[in-house]
Every structure is written in structure tokens, then in C-alpha cells.
Amino acid sequence: TVGYEVILVTETGVLTYRLKNIERVAKDKLIEDEKGLLYNEPGRLLLIGCDLQWHSESDSEDTFDNVVWEFELVTSVQTD
């Protein structure tokens, strides 16, 4: 759900990201990066996963899409 927050804890601090966008992208298009998804932008986090159609716990098939979750940095707190 857009607006969902993810907290990442690193050796040097805590980063909070808010989900900005969810998009399905064909695997071949993601590789070609036609949509410009893979550009570098400070404060931006992409999570990319395979989209599967689940029939049961042990049975799934590939949809040939990836799901791209785009997050934006909300807060950054440095720890020592």
C-alpha cells in the first residue's frame, strides 16, 4: 500500500523510507530500463521482485513481470 514505511537499521544509523509507487514491469523491459527506473537518485530505494502467480503453497508460475516498489527517504538518524 502506498504510504507504507520501511525502516532500515545500518551500522551508522536508521533510515525510514515511505512507499511512493508500486509498478509491474515486464522482465525484458526492466533489463532494457526503457522506463528509466534504474536511475540513481539520493534518498530513493527500489525493491524489485519476481511476480509469481500462486496456485498453492508449493505451485506457482512465472508471470514474466517484476514488481517494483519505489520508496523515498523520509528520515535519517545517525547513531554512534
C-alpha positions as a printed Julia matrix, in Angstrom:
80×3 Matrix{Float64}:
  0.0     0.0     0.0
  1.38    3.41   -0.95
  2.39    5.27    2.2
  3.73    2.13    3.93
  7.01    2.76    5.75
 10.11    0.6     5.92
 12.84    1.12    8.5
 16.41    0.11    7.68
 18.93   -0.14   10.5
 22.58    0.13    9.49
 25.87    0.28   11.4
 25.76    4.08   11.26
 22.1     4.96   11.54
 18.4     4.38   10.99
 16.72    5.21    7.68
 12.95    5.45    7.25
 11.53    5.15    3.74
  7.91    5.67    2.59
  6.42    3.71   -0.3
  5.77    6.1    -3.15
  4.84    3.83   -6.05
  4.23    0.17   -6.98
  4.55   -0.88  -10.59
  4.58   -4.09  -12.61
  7.23   -4.12  -15.31
  7.87   -6.84  -17.88
 11.2    -8.51  -17.15
 12.6    -7.72  -20.59
 11.63   -4.04  -20.2
 13.28   -3.8   -16.8
 16.51   -5.14  -18.24
 16.31   -2.6   -21.07
 15.36    0.06  -18.49
 13.07    1.75  -21.01
 11.07    3.4   -18.22
 14.16    4.87  -16.59
 13.53    3.05  -13.33
 17.14    2.33  -12.59
 18.43    5.9   -12.45
 20.38    6.94   -9.37
 18.7     9.46   -7.07
 19.77   10.23   -3.5
 17.14    9.16   -0.97
 15.48    6.7    -3.35
 15.15    2.99   -2.63
 13.97    0.38   -5.13
 12.92   -3.13   -4.19
 12.44   -5.41   -7.18
 10.97   -8.89   -7.05
  9.63  -11.54   -9.39
  5.87  -11.56   -9.8
  4.52  -15.09   -9.49
  1.01  -16.44   -9.88
  0.48  -18.74   -6.88
 -1.83  -21.73   -7.29
 -0.96  -23.29   -3.93
  1.85  -23.13   -1.35
  4.08  -25.33   -3.5
  2.85  -24.5    -7.0
  3.47  -21.23   -8.82
  4.17  -19.98  -12.32
  6.13  -17.02  -13.59
  4.08  -14.09  -14.92
  7.18  -12.73  -16.74
  6.76   -9.48  -14.8
  8.7    -7.93  -11.97
  7.12   -5.86   -9.24
  8.98   -2.63   -8.48
  8.39   -0.89   -5.16
  9.75    2.67   -5.13
 10.41    4.28   -1.74
 11.53    7.79   -0.8
 13.66    8.67    2.22
 11.61   10.29    4.98
 14.1    10.44    7.88
 17.72    9.62    8.5
 19.07    9.43   12.05
 22.77    8.88   12.64
 23.75    6.62   15.55
 27.13    6.08   17.12
